[in-house]
XYZ file of C-alpha atoms in Angstrom:
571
model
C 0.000 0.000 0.000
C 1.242 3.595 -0.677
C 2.344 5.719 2.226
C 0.835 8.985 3.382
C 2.644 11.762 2.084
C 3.398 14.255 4.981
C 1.555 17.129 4.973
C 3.331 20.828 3.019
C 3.326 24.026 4.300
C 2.230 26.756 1.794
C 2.626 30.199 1.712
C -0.089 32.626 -0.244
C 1.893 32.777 -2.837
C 1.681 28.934 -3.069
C -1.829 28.597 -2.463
C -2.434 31.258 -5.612
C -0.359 28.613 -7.684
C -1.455 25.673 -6.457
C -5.341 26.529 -6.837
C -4.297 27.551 -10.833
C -2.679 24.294 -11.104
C -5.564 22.352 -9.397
C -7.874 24.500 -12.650
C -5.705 22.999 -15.028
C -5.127 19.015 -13.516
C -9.114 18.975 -12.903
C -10.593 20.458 -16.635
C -7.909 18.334 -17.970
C -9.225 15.031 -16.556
C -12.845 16.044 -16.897
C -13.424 17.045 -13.372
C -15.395 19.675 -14.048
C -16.753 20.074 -10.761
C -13.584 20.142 -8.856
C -11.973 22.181 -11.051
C -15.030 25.097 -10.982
C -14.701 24.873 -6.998
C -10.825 25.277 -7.839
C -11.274 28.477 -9.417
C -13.460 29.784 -7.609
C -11.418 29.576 -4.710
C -8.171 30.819 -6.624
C -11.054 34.427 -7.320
C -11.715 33.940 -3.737
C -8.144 35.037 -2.797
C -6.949 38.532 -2.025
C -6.628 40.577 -5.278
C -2.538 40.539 -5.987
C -3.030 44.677 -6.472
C -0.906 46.785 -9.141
C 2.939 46.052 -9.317
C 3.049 43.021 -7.232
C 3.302 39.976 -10.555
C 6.888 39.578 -9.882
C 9.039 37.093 -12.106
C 9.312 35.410 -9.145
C 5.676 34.600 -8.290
C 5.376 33.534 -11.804
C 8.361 30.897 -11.537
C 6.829 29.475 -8.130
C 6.180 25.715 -8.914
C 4.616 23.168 -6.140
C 5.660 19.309 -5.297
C 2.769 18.314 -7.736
C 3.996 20.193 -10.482
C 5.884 17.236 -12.524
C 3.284 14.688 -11.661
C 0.027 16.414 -12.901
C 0.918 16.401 -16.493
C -0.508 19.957 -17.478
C -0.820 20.290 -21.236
C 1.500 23.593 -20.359
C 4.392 21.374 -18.894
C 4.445 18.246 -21.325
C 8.232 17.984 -22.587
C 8.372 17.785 -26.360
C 9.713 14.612 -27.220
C 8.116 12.529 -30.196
C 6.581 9.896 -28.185
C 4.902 12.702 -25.652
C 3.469 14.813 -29.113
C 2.132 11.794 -30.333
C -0.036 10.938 -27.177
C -0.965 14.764 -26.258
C -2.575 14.462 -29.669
C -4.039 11.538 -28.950
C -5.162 12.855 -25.489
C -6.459 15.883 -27.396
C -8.568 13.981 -29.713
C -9.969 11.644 -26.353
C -10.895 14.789 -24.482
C -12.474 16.454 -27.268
C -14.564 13.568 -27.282
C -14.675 12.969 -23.920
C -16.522 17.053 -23.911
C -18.764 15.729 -26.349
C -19.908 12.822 -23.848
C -18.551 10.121 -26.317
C -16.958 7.732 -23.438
C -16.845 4.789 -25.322
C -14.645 5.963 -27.921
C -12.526 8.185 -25.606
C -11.837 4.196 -23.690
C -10.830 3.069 -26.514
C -8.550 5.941 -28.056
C -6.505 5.964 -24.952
C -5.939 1.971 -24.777
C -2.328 1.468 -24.351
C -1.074 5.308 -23.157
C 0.716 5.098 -19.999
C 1.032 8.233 -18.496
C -1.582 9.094 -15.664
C -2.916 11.614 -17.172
C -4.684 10.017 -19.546
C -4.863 6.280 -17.889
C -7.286 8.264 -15.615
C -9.403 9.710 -18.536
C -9.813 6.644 -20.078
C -11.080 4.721 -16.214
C -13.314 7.771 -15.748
C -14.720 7.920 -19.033
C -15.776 3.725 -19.041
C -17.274 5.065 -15.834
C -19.007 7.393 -16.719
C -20.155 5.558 -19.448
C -21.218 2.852 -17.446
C -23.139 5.596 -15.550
C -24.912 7.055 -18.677
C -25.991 3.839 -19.592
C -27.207 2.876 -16.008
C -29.675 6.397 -16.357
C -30.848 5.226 -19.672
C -32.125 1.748 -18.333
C -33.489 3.021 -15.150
C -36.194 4.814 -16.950
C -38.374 8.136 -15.398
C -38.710 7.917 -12.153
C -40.989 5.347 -10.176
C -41.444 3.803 -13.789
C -41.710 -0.099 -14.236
C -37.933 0.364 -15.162
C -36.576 2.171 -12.280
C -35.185 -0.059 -10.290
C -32.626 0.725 -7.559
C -30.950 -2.427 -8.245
C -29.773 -2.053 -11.637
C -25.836 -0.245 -11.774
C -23.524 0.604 -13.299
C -22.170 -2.680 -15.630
C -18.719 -1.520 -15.593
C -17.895 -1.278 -11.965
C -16.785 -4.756 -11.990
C -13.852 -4.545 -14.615
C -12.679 -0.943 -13.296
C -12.190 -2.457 -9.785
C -10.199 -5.399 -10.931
C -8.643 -2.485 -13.289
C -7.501 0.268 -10.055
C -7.120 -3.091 -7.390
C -4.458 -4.318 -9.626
C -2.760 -0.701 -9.985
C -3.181 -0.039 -6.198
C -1.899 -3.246 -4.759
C 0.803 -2.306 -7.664
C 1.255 1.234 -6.406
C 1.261 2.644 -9.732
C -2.306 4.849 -8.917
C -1.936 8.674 -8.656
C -3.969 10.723 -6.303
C -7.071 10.820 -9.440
C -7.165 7.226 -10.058
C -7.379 6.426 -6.401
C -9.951 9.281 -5.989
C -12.084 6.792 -9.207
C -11.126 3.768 -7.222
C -12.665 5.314 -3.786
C -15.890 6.441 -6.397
C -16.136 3.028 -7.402
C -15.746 1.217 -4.330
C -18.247 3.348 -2.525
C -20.646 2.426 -5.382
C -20.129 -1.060 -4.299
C -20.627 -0.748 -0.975
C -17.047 -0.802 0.376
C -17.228 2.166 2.254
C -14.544 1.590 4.927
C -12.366 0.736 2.136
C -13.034 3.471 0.151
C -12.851 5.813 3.139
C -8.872 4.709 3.100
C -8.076 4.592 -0.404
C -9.575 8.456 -0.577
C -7.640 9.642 2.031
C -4.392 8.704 0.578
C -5.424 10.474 -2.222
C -5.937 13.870 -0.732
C -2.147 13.192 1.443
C -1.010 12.991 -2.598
C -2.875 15.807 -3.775
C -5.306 17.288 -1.643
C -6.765 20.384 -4.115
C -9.503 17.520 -6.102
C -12.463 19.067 -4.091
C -14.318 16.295 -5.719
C -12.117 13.608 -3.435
C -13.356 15.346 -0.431
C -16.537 15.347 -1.185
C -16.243 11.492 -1.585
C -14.350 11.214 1.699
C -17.616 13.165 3.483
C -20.156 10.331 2.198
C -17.749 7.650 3.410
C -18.087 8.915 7.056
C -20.202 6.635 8.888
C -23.615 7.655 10.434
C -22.386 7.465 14.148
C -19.566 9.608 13.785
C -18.451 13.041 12.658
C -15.710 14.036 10.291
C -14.098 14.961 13.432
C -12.967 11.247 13.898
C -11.387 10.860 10.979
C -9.254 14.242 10.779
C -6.452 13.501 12.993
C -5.622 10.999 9.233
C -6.167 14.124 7.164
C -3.384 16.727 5.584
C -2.936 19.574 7.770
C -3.987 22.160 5.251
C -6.255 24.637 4.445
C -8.365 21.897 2.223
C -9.417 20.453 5.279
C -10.665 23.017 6.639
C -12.848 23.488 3.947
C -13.788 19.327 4.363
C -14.640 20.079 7.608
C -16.674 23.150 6.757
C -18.808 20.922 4.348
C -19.070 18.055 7.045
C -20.256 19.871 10.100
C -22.468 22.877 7.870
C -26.006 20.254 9.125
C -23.964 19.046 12.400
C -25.869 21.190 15.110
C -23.238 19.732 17.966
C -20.496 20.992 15.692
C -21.388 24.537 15.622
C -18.574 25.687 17.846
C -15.966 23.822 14.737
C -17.776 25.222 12.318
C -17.675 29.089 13.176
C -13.589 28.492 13.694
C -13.264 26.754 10.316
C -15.372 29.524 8.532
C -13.409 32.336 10.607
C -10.123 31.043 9.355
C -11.189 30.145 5.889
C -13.474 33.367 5.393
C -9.596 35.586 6.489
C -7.909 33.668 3.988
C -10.895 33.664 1.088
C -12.093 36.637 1.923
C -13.839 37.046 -1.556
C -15.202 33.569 -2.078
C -18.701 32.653 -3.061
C -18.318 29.225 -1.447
C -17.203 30.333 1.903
C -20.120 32.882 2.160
C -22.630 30.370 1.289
C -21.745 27.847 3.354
C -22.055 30.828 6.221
C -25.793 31.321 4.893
C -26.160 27.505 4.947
C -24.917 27.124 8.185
C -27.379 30.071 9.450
C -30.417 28.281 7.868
C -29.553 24.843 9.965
C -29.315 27.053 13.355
C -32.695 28.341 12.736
C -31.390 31.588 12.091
C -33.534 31.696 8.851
C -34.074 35.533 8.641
C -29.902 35.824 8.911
C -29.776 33.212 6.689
C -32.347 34.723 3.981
C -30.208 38.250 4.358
C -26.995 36.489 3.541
C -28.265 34.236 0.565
C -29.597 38.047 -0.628
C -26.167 39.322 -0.600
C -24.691 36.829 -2.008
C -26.706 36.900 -4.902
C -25.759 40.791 -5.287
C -22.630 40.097 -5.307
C -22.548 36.867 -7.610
C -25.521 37.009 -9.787
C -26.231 33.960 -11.782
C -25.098 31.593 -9.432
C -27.283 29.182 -8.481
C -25.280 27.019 -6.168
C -27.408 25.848 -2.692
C -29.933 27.835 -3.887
C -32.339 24.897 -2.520
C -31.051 26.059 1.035
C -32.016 29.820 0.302
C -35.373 28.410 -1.031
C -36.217 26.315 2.325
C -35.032 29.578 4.142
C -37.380 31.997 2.005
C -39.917 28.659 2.913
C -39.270 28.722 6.559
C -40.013 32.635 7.432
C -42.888 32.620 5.039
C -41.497 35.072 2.424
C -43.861 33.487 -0.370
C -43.487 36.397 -2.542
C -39.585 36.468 -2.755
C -40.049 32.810 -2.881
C -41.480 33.286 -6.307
C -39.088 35.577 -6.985
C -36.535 33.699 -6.549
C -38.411 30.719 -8.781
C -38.601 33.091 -11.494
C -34.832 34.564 -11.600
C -33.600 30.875 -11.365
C -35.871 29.819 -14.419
C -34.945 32.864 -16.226
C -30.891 31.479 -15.241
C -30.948 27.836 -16.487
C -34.692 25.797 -15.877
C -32.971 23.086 -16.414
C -30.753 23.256 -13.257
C -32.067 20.771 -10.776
C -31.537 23.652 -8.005
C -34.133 25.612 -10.259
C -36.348 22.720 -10.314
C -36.170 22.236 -6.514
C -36.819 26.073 -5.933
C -39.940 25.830 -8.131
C -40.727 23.004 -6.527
C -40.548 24.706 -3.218
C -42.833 27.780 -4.244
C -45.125 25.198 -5.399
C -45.128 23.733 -2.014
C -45.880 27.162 -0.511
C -49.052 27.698 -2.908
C -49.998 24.160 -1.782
C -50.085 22.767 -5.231
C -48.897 19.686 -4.263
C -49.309 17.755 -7.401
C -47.344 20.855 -9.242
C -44.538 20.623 -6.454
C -44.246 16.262 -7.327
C -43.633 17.157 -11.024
C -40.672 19.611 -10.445
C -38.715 17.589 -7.563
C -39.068 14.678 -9.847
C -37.703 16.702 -12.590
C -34.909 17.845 -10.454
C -33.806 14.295 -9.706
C -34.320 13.122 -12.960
C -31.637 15.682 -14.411
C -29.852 14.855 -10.717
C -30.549 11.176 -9.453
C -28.010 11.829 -6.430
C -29.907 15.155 -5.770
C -30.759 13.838 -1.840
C -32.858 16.745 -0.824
C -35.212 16.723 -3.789
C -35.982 12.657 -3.067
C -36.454 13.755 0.646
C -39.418 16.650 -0.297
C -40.512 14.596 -2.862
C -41.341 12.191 0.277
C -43.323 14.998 1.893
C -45.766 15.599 -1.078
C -46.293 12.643 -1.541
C -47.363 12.073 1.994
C -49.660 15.580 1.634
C -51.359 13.592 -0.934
C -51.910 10.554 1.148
C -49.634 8.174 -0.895
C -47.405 6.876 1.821
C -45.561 3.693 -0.417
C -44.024 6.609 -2.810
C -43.473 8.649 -0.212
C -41.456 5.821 2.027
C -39.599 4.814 -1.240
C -38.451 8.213 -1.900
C -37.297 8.670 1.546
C -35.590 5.478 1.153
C -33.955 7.015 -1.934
C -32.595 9.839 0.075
C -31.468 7.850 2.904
C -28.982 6.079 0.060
C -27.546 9.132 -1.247
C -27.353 10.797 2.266
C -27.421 8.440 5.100
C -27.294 11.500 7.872
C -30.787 13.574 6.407
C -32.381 13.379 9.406
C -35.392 14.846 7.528
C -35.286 11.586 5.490
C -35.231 9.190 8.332
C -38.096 11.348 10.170
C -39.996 11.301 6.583
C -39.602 7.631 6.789
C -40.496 7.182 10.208
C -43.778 9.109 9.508
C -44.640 7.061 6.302
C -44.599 3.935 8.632
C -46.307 5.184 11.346
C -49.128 6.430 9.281
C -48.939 2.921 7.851
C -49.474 1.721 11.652
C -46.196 0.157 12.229
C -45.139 2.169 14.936
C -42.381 -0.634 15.684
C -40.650 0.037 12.665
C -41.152 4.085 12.762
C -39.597 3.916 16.253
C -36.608 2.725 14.480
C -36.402 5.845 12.100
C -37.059 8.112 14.435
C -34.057 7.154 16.615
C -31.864 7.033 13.176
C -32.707 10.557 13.415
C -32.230 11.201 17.257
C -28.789 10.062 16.825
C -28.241 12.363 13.926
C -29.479 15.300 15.442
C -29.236 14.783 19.528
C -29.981 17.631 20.540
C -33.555 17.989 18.570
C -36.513 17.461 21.408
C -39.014 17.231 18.603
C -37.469 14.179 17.269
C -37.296 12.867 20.631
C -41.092 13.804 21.427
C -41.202 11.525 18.186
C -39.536 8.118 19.624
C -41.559 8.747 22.943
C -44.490 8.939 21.240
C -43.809 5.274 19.588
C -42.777 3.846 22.598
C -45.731 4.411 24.272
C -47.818 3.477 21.205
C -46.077 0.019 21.384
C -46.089 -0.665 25.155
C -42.624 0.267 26.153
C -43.807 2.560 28.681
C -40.191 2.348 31.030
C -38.429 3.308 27.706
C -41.008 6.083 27.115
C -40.492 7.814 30.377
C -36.344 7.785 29.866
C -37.039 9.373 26.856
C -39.559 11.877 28.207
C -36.968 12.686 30.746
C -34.153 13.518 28.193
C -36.483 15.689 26.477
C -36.719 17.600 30.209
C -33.009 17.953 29.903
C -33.218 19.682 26.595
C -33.781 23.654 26.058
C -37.018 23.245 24.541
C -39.649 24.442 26.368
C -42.279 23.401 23.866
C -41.133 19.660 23.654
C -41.306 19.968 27.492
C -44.468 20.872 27.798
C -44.998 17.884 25.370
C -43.105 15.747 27.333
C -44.843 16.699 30.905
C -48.797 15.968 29.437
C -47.205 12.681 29.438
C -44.672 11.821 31.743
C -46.787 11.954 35.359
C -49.376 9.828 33.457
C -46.835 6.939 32.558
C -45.609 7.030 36.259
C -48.860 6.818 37.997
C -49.994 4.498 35.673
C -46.310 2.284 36.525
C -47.632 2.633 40.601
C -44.699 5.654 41.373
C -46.736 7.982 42.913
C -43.902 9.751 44.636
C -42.523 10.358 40.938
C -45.565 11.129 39.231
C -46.716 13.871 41.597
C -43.573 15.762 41.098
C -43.335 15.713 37.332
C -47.331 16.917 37.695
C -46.119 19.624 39.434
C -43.273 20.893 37.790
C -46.109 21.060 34.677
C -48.722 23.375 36.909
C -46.145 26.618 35.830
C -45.322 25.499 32.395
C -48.931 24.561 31.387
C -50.347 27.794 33.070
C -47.545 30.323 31.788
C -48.137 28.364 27.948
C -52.245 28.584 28.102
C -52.672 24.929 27.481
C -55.664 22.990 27.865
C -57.424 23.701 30.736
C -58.330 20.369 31.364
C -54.747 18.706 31.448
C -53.627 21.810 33.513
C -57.166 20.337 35.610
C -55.917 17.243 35.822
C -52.823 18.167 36.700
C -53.589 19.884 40.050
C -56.537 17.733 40.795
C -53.774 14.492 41.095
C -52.202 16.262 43.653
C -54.288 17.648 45.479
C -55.793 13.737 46.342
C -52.125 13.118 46.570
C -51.529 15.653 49.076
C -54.826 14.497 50.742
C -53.288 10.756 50.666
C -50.296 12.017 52.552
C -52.719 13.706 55.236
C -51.367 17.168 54.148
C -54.638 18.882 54.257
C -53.319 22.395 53.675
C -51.743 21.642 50.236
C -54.545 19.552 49.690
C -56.638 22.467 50.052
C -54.903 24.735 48.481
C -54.997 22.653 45.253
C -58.857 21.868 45.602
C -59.482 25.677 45.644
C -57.460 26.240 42.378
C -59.123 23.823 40.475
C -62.044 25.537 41.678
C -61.388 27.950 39.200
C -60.688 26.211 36.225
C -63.526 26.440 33.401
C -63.995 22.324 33.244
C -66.980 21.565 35.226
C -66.170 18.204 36.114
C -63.230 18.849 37.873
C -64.769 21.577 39.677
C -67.351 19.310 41.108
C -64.468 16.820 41.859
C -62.729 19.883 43.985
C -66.129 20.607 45.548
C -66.610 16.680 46.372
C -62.706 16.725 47.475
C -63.108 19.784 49.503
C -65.953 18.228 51.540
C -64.230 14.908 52.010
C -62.022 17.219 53.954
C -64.398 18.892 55.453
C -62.333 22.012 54.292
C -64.328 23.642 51.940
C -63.802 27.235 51.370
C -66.739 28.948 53.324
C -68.155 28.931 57.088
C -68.891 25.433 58.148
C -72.477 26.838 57.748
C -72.158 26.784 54.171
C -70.620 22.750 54.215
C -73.982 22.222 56.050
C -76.241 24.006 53.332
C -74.747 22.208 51.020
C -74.759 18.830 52.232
């Protein structure tokens, strides 16, 4: 196995270089993707300002220089001509989405460069072909089974190379991609990170590396393995952007990352992003705003800046928003998920289906569309779509809590509250710290008979700063314990809800309930003052049958409010 290169300092200077050569290495190879982030980054930097392009600068070269086979480096021997032509012709092609052909042009070339162009183009083509066979979506055809047919002979393909060490940092960036597709995560997870120690400026291998990390952990646990460099602090600023227990890592990635990029797109929207998961929506909504101004056309994340517009109810720059990205590119699937949104908001529900579909038809791996898609199709009562689009998103994304809470719901509604207990937790341990999701389990548990579970769970909810889940939590709590024969218990949960249910103007009659269980509790205990004290305030609350328990309760004591004169009237 290769060994992990150490980790290089850079200077500014460096980084400038090493982002243009990271432009160049990723167009070259047909990472598009990566090499877009690239240069946006390298535009992200502080402008150079007048006088400062020294001959120097210009001559700075990096330790991946020789290896990366830039078109502008190739030495001009015979033999290197004839296969830059060759590569020319292949890439050409390879723009043109001809894979098949660009395979077989570059049989028998040996440098990297193109060995990887060749791999990734009989993937992709495998890839294209896999689309074509799966059909429109939810059709006969579209089967989640079905992949790509030429996994198989590209991992015997890189396996061979790796166990070889003849890979570069881009083929073992394809042979993590292909292992992950077959389900070798762990694997994968290993043969990735080598290949960001080799060359860590393929955003795209990072990216990778982020789906690898399992659902229990964070990328935290994997970054004492990871280049110190600036490139992981932008890994760990996409990792932890949805992590609400990682807020404190966030803000210091995005503080040091925002001083050195102080002019890129990326690092501002993944600031609005961030704001939008805190349930700072309104910040979030002003940020997405500005960065609009300031890069107009870019419809990056604008799906987050749509579910923020969504959240704070601002309908009509919702629809503005669906009619500037249309007017963009409507065939984006960003624009098709912001349309999608606005139709949400109009409650066309049946318009909103046709746009997330189209957004995951032009992007199957599109997570968040799949998980909405789940929601309409639950507004519209069809719960097996809904649970198999859910499903979908759960594949592409394994930590969407909204997908394993969409899930959950689909089977509960479906009366399988066993299973939806199961999804719900997925959730929980996503996002700890939510007390809705927790209200969610609870809610299961006691719908299948695990009452002792139930009340743990009602109790963590206590612990939580939610005031809403518990006031949830404490309707049910005292119940389950009374029920379980712990009076003791029960009485003081009932009281710690008298302030919370009176201060929140709940329902008079579990507020009722409430103080009429301990007032016969206090009676029980032969405390006739408290007792008393809690007949005579359910006295005044507007259900009459626990007033005329109070009354009956009051007399039993022979305490009711009044001359003893009155007692005898009454009686």
């Amino acid at each position: 196995m290769a060994s992990l290169q150490s980790a290089w300092k850079i200077t500014p200077d460096e980084i400038r270089v090493a982002m243009r050569e990271a432009v160049h290495a990723c167009n070259e190879r047909g990472l598009y993707f990566s090499g877009r982030w690239a240069s946006e980054a390298l535009t992200g930097l502080p402008p150079l300002g007048t006088g400062k392009r020294t001959r120097k600068r210009r001559d700075i070269t990096t330790p991946w220089t020789d290896s990366l086979f830039l078109n502008s480096t190739l030495e001009a021997t015979d033999e290197a001509e004839d296969e830059h032509d060759s590569y020319l012709l292949a890439k050409t092609l390879f723009d043109l989405k001809e894979y098949y052909r660009v395979a077989e042009i570059l049989k028998g070339h040996t440098n990297c460069k193109s060995r990887f162009l060749r791999l990734y183009a009989t993937y992709l083509a495998g890839e294209k072909r896999e689309q074509q066979d799966r059909g429109e979506i939810f059709s006969h055809f579209d089967n989640t089974m079905k992949s790509n047919k030429e996994l198989f002979r590209l991992e015997q393909e890189l396996e061979e190379g790796y166990d070889a060490d003849t890979l570069d940092s881009f083929c073992k960036y394809l042979y993590g991609v292909v292992l992950t597709k077959t389900q070798q995560t762990s694997r994968a997870l290993t043969v990735l990170i080598e290949s960001v120690h080799q060359y860590p400026y393929n955003w795209s291998a990072w990216l990778e590396i982020a789906s690898c990390i399992p659902n229990e952990e964070s990328a935290y646990s994997i970054v004492d393995q990871l280049p110190v460099s600036f490139m992981t602090s932008f890994f760990l600023l996409h990792a932890t952007v949805e992590d609400p227990v990682r807020q404190d890592d966030f803000e210091a990635s995005w503080t040091e990352l925002s001083k050195l990029f102080p002019n890129s797109a990326y690092v501002q929207c993944e600031w609005a992003r961030y704001l939008n998961n805190v349930q700072a929506a309104d910040m979030s909504v002003e940020k997405f705003e500005q960065l609009l101004k300031d890069h107009p056309y870019r419809l990056d994340y604008m799906q987050d800046y749509s579910d923020a517009l969504f959240v704070t109810k601002k309908y009509d720059q919702l629809s503005h928003l669906a009619r500037y990205c249309a007017q963009v590119d409507p065939f984006r699937p960003e624009t098709c998920f912001v349309i999608g949104n606005y139709y949400t908001a109009k409650g066309d529900h049946e318009s909103s289906l046709v746009y997330f579909k189209r957004a995951v038809r032009f992007n199957r791996g599109f997570s968040k569309a799949w998980t909405l898609m789940g929601h309409e199709y639950m507004e519209i009562k069809n719960a097996y779509s809904a649970a198999e689009a859910f499903r979908r998103a759960i594949d592409l994304n394994v930590r969407d809590f909204r997908a394993w809470v969409g899930l959950g719901t689909a089977y509960e509604v479906a009366r399988m509250p066993h299973v939806a207990c199961q999804h719900y937790r997925r959730a929980c341990a996503i996002r700890p710290l939510e007390a809705s999701l927790w209200i969610r389990v609870a809610d299961m548990l006691v719908m299948i008979g695990d009452e002792s579970a139930a009340m743990i769970c009602y109790q963590q909810i206590l612990e939580l700063d939610n005031q809403g889940a518990q006031i949830q939590a404490l309707k049910v709590l005292p119940g389950l314990y009374s029920k379980a024969g712990d009076i003791e218990t029960a009485a003081r949960y009932y009281e710690m809800s008298i302030p919370m249910l009176s201060d929140q103007d709940s329902e008079s009659n579990e507020l009722a309930n409430a103080i009429m269980f301990l007032a016969r509790y206090e009676r029980d205990r032969e405390n006739i003052e408290k007792a008393t004290r809690y007949a005579n305030q359910a006295l005044s609350v507007p259900t009459v049958r626990h007033q005329e328990e109070a009354k009956i309760l009051l007399r039993e004591m022979g305490v009711m409010t009044g001359s003893s004169e009155l007692e005898h009237d009454m009686t």
